[in-house]
Structure formats: C-alpha cells, structure tokens
PDB file of C-alpha atoms in Angstrom:
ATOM      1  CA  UNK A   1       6.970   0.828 -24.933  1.00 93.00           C
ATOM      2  CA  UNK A   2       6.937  -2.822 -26.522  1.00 95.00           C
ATOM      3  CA  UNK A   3       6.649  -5.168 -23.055  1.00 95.00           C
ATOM      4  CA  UNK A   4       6.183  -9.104 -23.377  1.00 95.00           C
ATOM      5  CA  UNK A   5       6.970 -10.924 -20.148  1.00 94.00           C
ATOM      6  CA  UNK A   6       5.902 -10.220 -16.367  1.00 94.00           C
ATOM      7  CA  UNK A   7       6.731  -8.514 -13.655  1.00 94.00           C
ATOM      8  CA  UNK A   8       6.567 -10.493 -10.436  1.00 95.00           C
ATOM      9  CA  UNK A   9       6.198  -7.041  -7.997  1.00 96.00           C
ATOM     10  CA  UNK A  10       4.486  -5.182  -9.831  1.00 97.00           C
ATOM     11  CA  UNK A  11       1.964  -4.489  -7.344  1.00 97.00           C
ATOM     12  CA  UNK A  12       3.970  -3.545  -4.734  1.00 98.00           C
ATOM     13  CA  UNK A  13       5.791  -1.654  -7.337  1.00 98.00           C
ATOM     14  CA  UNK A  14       2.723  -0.196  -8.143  1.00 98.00           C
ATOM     15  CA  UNK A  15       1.567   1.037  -4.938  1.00 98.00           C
ATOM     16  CA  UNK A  16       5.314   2.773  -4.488  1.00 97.00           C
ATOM     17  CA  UNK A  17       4.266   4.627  -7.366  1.00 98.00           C
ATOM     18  CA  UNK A  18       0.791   5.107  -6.439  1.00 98.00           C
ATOM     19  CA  UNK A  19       2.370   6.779  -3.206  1.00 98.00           C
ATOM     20  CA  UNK A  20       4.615   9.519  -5.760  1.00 97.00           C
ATOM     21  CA  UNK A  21       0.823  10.489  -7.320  1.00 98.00           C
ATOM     22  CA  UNK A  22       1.147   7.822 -10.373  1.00 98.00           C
ATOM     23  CA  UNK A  23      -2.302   7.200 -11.525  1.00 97.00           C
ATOM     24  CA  UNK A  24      -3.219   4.251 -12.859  1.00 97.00           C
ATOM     25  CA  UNK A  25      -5.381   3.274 -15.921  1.00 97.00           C
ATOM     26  CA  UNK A  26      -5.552  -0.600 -15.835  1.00 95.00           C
ATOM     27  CA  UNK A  27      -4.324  -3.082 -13.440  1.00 95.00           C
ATOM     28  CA  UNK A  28      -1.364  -4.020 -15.598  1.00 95.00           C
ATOM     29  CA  UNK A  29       2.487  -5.229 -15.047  1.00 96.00           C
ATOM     30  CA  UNK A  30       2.958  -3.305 -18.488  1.00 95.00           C
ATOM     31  CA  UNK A  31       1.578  -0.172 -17.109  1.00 97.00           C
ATOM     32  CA  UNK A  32       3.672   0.086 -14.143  1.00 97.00           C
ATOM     33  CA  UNK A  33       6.752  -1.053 -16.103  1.00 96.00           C
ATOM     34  CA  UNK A  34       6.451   2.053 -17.852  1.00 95.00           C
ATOM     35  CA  UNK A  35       6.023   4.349 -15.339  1.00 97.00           C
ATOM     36  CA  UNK A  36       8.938   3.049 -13.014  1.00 97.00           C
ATOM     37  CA  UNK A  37      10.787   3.722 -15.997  1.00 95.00           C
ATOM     38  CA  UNK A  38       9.947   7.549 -16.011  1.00 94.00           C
ATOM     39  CA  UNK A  39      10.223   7.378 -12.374  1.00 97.00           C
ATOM     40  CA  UNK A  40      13.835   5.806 -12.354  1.00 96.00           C
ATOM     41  CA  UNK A  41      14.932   5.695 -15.917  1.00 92.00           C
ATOM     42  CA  UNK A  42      17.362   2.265 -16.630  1.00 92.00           C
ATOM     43  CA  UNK A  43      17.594   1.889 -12.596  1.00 95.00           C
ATOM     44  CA  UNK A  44      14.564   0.895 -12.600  1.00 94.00           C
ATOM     45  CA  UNK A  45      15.493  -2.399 -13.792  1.00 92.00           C
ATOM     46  CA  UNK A  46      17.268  -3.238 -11.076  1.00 92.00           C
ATOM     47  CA  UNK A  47      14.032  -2.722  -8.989  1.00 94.00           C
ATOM     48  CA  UNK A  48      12.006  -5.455 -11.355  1.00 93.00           C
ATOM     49  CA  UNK A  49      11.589  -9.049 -10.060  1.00 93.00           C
ATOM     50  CA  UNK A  50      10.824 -10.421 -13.501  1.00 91.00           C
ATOM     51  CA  UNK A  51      11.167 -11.992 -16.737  1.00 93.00           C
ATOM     52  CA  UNK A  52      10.671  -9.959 -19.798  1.00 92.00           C
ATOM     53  CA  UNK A  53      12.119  -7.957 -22.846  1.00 94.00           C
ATOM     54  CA  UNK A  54      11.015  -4.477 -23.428  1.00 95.00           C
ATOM     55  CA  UNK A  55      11.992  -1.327 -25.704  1.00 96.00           C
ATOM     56  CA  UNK A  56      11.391   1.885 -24.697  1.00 94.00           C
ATOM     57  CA  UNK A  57      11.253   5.022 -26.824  1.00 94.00           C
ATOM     58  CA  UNK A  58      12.072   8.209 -25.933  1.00 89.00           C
ATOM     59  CA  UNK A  59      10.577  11.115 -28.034  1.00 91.00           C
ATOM     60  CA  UNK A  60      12.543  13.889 -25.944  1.00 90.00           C
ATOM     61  CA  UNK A  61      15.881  12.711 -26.771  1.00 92.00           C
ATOM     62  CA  UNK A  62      15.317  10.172 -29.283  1.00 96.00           C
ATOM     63  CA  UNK A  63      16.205   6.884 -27.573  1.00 95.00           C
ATOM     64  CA  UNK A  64      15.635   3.669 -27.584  1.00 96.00           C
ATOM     65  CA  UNK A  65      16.323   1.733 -24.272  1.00 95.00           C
ATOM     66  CA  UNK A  66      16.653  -2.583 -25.217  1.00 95.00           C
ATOM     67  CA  UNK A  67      16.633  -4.742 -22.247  1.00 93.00           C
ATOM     68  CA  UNK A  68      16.065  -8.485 -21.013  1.00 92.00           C
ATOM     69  CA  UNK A  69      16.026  -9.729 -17.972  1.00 84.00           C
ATOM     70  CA  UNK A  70      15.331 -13.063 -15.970  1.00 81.00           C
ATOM     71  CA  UNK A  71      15.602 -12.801 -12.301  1.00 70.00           C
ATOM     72  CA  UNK A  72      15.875 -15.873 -10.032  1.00 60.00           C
TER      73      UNK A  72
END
C-alpha cells in the first residue's frame, strides 16, 4: 500500500472493523485504509469520507489497484 491523504472516518471505520476481529497496530487512517480494503476490496472506496491517492498491491493475483478520491 502507498497512502498519502486522510481519511475523515476512519475511526468509525475503524471500530466497524474492530467489531469483524481487525486488530490494530497503530492508530492510523493508513492502517485502516488497508484493511477495509481486504475487508471490501474496491467497494471499500465508496465507504471512505476522504481525500487521498493510494496503490494497492496484490501479491495473490498480481494487481495493482490506482485510485483518487476527494469527497465533499
């Protein structure tokens, strides 16, 4: 994952995740960023209030996900 930007929800994102047994290492909008993404995959862009780029790299099936985003 290469993240610059923020995530407005994160923590309430967070806690959602918290609440599928996601455990968290630091209190980052970069951590949970990546983990909605192996919760949901590219839906879970819809679920970011945010402004950011990021690129995510599968290994599995050698991917790479691009996206932007500025919500209002």
């Amino acid at each position: 994952l290469i993240y610059n930007g923020e995530t407005y929800n994160y923590r309430k994102l967070r806690e959602s995740l918290k609440s599928k047994n996601y455990q968290f290492e630091t209190d980052s909008d970069t951590e949970v960023v990546l983990n909605m993404f192996a919760e949901y995959g590219t839906d879970s862009f819809r679920l970011l209030f945010c402004m950011f780029g990021v690129a995510v790299y599968n290994k599995k099936n050698n991917t790479m996900v691009l996206v932007m985003e500025m919500s209002q």
